[in-house]
Short mmCIF file of C-alpha atoms in Angstrom, two decimals:
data_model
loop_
_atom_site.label_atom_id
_atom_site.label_comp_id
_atom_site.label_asym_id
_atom_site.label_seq_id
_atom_site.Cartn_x
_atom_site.Cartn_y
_atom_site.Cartn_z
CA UNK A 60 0.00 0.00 0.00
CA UNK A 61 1.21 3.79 -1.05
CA UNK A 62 0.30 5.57 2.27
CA UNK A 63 3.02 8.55 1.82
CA UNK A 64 0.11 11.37 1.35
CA UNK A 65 -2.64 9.32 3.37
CA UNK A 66 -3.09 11.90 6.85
CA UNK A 67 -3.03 10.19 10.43
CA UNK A 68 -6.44 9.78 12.28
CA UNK A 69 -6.74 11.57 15.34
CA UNK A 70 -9.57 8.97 16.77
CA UNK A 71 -6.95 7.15 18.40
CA UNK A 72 -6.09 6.14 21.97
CA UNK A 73 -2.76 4.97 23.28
CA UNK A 74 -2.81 3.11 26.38
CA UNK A 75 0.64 0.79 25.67
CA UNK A 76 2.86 1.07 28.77
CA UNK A 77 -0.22 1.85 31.39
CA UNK A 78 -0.58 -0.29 34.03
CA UNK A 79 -3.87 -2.55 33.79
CA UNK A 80 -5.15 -4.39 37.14
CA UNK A 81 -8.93 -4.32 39.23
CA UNK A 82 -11.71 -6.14 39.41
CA UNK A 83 -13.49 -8.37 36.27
CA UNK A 84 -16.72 -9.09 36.09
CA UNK A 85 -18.68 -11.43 33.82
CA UNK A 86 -21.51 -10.43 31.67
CA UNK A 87 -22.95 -10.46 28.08
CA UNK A 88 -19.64 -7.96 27.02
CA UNK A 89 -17.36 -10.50 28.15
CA UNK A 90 -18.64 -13.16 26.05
CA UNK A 91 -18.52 -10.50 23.38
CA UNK A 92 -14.90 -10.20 23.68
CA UNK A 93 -14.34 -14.06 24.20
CA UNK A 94 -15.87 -14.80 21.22
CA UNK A 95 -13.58 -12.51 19.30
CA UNK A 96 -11.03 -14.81 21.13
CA UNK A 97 -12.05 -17.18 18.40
CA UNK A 98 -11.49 -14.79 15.47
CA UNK A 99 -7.77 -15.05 15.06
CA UNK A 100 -6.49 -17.80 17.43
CA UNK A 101 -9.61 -20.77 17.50
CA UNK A 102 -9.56 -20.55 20.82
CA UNK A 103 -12.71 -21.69 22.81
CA UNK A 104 -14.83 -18.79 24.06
CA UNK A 105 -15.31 -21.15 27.19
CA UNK A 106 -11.48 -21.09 27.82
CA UNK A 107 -11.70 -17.55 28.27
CA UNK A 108 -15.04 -16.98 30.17
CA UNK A 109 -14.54 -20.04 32.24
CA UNK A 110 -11.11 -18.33 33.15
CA UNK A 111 -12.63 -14.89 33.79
CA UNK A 112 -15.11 -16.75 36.35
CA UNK A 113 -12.66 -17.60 38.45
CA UNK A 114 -10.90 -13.99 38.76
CA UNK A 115 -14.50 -12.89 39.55
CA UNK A 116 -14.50 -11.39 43.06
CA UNK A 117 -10.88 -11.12 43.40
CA UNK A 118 -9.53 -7.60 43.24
CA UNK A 119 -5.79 -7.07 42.25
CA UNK A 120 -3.46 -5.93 44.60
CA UNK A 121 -1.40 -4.56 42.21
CA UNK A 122 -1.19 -3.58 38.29
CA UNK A 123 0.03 -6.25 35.61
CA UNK A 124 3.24 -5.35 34.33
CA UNK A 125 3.34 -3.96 30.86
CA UNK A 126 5.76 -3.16 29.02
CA UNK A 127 7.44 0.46 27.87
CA UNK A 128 4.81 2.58 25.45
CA UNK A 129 6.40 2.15 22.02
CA UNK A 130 7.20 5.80 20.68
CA UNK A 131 3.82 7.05 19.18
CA UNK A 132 5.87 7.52 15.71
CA UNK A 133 6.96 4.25 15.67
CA UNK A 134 6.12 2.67 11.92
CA UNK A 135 3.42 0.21 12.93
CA UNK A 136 1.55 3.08 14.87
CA UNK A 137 1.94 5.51 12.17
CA UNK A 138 0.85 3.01 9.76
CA UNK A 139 -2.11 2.09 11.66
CA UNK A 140 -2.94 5.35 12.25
CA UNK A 141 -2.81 6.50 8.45
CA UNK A 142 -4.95 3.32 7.65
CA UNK A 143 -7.59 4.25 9.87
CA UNK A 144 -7.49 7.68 8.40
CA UNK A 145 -8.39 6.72 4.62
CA UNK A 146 -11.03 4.01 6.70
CA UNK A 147 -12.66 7.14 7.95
CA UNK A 148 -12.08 9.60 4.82
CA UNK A 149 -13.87 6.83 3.19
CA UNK A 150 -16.81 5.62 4.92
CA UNK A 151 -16.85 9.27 5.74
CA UNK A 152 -18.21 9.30 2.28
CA UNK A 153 -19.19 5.89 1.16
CA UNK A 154 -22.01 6.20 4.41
CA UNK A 155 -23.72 9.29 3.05
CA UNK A 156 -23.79 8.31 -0.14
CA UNK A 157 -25.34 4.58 0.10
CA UNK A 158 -27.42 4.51 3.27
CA UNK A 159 -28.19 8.48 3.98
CA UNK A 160 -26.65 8.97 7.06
CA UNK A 161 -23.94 10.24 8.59
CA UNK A 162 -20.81 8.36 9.47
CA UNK A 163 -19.16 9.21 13.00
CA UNK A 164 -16.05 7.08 13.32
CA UNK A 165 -14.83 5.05 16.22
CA UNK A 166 -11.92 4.76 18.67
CA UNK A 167 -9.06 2.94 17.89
CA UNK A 168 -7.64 1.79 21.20
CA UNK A 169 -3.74 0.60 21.27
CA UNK A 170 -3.01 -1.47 24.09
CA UNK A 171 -0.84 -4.34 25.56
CA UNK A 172 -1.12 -7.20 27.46
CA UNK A 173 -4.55 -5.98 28.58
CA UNK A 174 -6.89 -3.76 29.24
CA UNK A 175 -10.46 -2.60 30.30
CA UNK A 176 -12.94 -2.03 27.85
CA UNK A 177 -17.03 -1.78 27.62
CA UNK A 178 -16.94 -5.77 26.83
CA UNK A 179 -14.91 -7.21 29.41
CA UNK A 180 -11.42 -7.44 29.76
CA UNK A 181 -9.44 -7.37 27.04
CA UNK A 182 -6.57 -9.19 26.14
CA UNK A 183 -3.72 -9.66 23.68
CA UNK A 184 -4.27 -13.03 23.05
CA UNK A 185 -7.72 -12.03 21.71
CA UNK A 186 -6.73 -10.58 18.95
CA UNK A 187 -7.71 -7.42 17.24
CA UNK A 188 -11.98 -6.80 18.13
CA UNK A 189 -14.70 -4.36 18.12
CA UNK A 190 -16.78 -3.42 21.23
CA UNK A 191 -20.39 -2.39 20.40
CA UNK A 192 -20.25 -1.22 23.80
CA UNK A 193 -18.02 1.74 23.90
CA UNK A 194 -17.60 1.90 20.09
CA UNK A 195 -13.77 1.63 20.01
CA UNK A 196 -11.84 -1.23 18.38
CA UNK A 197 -8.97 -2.50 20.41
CA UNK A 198 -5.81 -3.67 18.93
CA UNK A 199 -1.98 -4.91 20.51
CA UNK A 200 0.04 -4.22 17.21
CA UNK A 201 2.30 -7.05 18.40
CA UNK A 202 -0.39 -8.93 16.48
CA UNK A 203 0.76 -7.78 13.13
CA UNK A 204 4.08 -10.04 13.88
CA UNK A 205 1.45 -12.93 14.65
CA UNK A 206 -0.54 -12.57 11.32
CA UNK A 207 2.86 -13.02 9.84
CA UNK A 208 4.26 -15.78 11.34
CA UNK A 209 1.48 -18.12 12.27
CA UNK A 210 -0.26 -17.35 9.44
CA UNK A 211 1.81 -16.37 6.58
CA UNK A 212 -0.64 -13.87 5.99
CA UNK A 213 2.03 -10.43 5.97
CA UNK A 214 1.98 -7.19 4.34
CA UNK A 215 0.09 -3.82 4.42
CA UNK A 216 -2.60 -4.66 2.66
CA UNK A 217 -3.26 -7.68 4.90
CA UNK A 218 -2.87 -5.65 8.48
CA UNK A 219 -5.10 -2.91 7.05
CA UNK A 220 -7.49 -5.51 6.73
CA UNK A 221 -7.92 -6.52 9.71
CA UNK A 222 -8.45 -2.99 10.87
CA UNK A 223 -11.46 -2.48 7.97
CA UNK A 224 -12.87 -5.61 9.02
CA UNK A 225 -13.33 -4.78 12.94
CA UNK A 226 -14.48 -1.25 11.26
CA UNK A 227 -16.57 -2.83 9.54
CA UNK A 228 -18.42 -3.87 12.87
CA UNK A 229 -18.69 -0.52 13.37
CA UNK A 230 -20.39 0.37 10.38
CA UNK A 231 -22.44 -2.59 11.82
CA UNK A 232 -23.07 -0.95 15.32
CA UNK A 233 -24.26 2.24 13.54
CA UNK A 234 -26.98 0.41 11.47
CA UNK A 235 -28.59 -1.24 14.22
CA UNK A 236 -27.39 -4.41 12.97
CA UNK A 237 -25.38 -5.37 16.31
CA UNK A 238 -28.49 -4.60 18.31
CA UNK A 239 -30.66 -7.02 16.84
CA UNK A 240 -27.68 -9.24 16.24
CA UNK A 241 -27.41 -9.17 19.79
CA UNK A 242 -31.33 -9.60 20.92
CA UNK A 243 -31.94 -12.32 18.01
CA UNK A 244 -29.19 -14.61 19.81
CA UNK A 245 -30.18 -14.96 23.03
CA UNK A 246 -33.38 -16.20 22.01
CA UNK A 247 -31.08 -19.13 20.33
CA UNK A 248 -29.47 -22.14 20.79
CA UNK A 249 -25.73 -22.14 20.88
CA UNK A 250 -25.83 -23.92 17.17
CA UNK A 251 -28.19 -21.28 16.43
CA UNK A 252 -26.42 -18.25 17.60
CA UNK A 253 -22.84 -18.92 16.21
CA UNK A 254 -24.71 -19.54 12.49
CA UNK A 255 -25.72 -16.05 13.11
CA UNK A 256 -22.51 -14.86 14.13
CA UNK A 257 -20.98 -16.67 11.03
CA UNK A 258 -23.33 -14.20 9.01
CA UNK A 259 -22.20 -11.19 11.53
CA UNK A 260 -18.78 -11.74 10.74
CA UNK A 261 -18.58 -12.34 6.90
CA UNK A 262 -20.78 -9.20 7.04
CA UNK A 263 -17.74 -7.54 8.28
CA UNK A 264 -15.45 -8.86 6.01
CA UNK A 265 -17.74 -7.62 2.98
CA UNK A 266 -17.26 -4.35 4.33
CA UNK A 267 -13.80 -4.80 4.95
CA UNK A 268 -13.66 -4.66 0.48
CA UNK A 269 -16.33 -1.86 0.34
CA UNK A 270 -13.74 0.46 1.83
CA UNK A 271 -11.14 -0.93 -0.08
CA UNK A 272 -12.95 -0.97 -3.36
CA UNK A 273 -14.09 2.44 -2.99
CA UNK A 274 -10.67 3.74 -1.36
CA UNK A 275 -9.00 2.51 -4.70
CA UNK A 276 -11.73 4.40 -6.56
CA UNK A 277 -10.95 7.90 -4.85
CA UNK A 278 -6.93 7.44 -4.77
CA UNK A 279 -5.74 4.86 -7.82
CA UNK A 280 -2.37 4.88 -6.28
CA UNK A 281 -3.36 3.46 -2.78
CA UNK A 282 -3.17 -0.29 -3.87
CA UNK A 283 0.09 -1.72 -4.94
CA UNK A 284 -0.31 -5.36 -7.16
CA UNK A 285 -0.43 -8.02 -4.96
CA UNK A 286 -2.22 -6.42 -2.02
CA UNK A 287 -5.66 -7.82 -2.98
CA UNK A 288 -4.11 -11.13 -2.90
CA UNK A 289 -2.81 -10.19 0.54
CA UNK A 290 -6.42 -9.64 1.90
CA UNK A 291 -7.65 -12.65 0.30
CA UNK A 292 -4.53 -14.96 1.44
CA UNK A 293 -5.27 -13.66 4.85
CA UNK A 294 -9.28 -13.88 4.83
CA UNK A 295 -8.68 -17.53 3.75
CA UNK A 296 -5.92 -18.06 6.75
CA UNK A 297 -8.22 -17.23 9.75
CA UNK A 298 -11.37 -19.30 8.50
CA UNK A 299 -12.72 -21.53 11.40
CA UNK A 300 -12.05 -24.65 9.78
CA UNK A 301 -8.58 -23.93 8.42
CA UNK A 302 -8.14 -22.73 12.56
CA UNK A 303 -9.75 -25.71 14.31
CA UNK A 304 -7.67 -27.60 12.38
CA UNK A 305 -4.62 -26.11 13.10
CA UNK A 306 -5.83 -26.07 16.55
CA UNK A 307 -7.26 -29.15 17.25
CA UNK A 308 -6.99 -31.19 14.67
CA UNK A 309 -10.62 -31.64 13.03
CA UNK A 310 -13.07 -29.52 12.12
CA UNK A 311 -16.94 -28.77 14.19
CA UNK A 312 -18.96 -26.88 11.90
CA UNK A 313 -21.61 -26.49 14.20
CA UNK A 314 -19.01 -24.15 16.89
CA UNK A 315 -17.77 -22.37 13.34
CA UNK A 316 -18.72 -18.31 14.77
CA UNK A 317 -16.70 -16.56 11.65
CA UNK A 318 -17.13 -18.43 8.74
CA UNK A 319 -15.14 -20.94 6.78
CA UNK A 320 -12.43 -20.14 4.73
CA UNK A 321 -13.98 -19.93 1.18
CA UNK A 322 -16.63 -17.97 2.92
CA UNK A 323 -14.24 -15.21 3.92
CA UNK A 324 -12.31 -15.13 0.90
CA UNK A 325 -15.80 -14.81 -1.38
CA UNK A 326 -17.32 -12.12 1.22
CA UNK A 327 -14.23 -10.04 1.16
CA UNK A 328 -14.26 -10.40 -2.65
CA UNK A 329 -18.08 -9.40 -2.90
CA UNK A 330 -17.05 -6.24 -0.98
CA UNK A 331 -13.90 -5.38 -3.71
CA UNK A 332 -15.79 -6.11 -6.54
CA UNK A 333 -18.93 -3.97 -6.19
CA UNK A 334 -17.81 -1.97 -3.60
CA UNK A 335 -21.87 -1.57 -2.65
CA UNK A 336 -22.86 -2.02 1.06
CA UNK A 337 -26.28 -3.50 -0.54
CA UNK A 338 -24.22 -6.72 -1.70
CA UNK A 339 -23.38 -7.27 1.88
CA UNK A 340 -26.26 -9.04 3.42
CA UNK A 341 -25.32 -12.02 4.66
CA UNK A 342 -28.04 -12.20 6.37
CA UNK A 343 -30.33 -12.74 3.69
CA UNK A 344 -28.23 -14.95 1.72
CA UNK A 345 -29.57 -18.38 1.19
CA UNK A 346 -25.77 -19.20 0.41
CA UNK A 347 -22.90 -17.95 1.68
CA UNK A 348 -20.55 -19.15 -0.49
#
């Protein structure tokens, strides 16, 4: 990606080298943000609220130890800060323009190791994720190093990605989508609800392409070749099955909360190709792939 005239966001919060301790507490945000646990990493949501149960009550004596803030200017914050700029030049535009309304950006939170947030606790090991709570999406950028070596999925264009995508659930949270998202599931079973976050999620990654299709549109020198096979290597890396079976070593469809890989991958494309917000709903989609 050419980012050398793309402007820094200022809607962005750096909390790297604060000390992080206190009470947790358990509740529907936590299971928010333990879900997203699964996004990147497969990991059982039950690992984490199971282990947040048994903190509950116990107050911290003293802050976790974190370590030194990374200089603001450092490249991977000034590239995630640029990134997040053209994300909100463009939905700042896009929004208007297809649904009427007006776009207010989030937060972009940097943090490390952990930290408190409107959904829990959040932690590195989570990944990057969105909380519809606060509207802010949280992100250790220790993770880019992760995308690259566990899943071979490096470059710009792939770490800007991930940031459109958990904008994307944004865009989400400002639609109302999240809200009904949110009341439609707990009248489900636990089969039930993750098919509905599988639709929630490749929602996301639709909209993930919609800002890159129509960022490309507005600035033909953003997009280097090969980037769009960046996105789509790494939309294809973190589907649940290719992860539970790196993981675990077989596959459960029925626990799949993000979709599999060819679902990603053909989401994310729908999103570049028409770069319409109207070809984005998943949840109508007798198919998803």
């Amino acid at each position: 990606m050419r980012l050398d005239n793309e402007s820094e966001s200022d809607n962005v919060e750096d909390r790297r080298g604060s000390g992080f301790g206190g009470r947790t507490t358990i509740g529907i945000g936590t299971i928010v943000v333990a879900l997203a646990a699964s996004y990147f990493f497969g990991i059982d949501p039950r690992v984490i609220i199971q282990g947040s149960q048994m903190l509950q009550g116990q107050t911290a004596s003293q802050p976790q130890s974190v370590p030194n803030a990374t200089p603001a200017h450092d490249p991977k914050t000034v590239f995630t800060r640029k990134v997040l700029g053209n994300i909100e030049r463009t939905w700042g535009t896009v929004f208007p323009q297809q649904v009427n309304r007006q776009y207010v950006p989030p937060k972009l939170v940097l943090f490390s190791g952990a930290t408190p947030t409107a959904c829990g606790t959040g932690q590195t090991a989570m990944g990057p994720f969105y909380c519809p709570g606060d509207s802010k999406v949280y992100i250790d950028l220790a993770f880019y190093d992760e995308l690259r070596q566990r899943f071979g999925a490096g470059g710009d264009f792939a770490q800007a990605y991930v940031i459109a995508h958990e904008v994307g659930h944004h865009v989400q949270n400002l639609l109302g989508i999240s809200e009904k998202f949110d009341a439609a599931r707990r009248r489900m079973s636990e089969a039930q609800a993750n098919a509905l976050s599988v639709r929630l999620e490749l929602q996301a990654d639709c909209f993930a392409g919609v800002w890159a299709s129509n960022a490309e549109k507005a600035n033909q020198q953003l997009l280097e070749p090969g980037d769009i096979e960046q996105g789509l290597k790494t939309a294809a890396a973190i589907g649940d099955d290719r992860l539970q079976q790196q993981a675990q070593g077989r596959v459960v469809p029925e626990s799949f909360t993000h979709g599999t890989s060819a679902q990603r991958v053909y989401w994310l494309r729908q999103g570049l190709q028409y770069g319409d917000m109207r070809k984005c709903d998943t949840f109508s989609a007798k198919s998803l792939s």
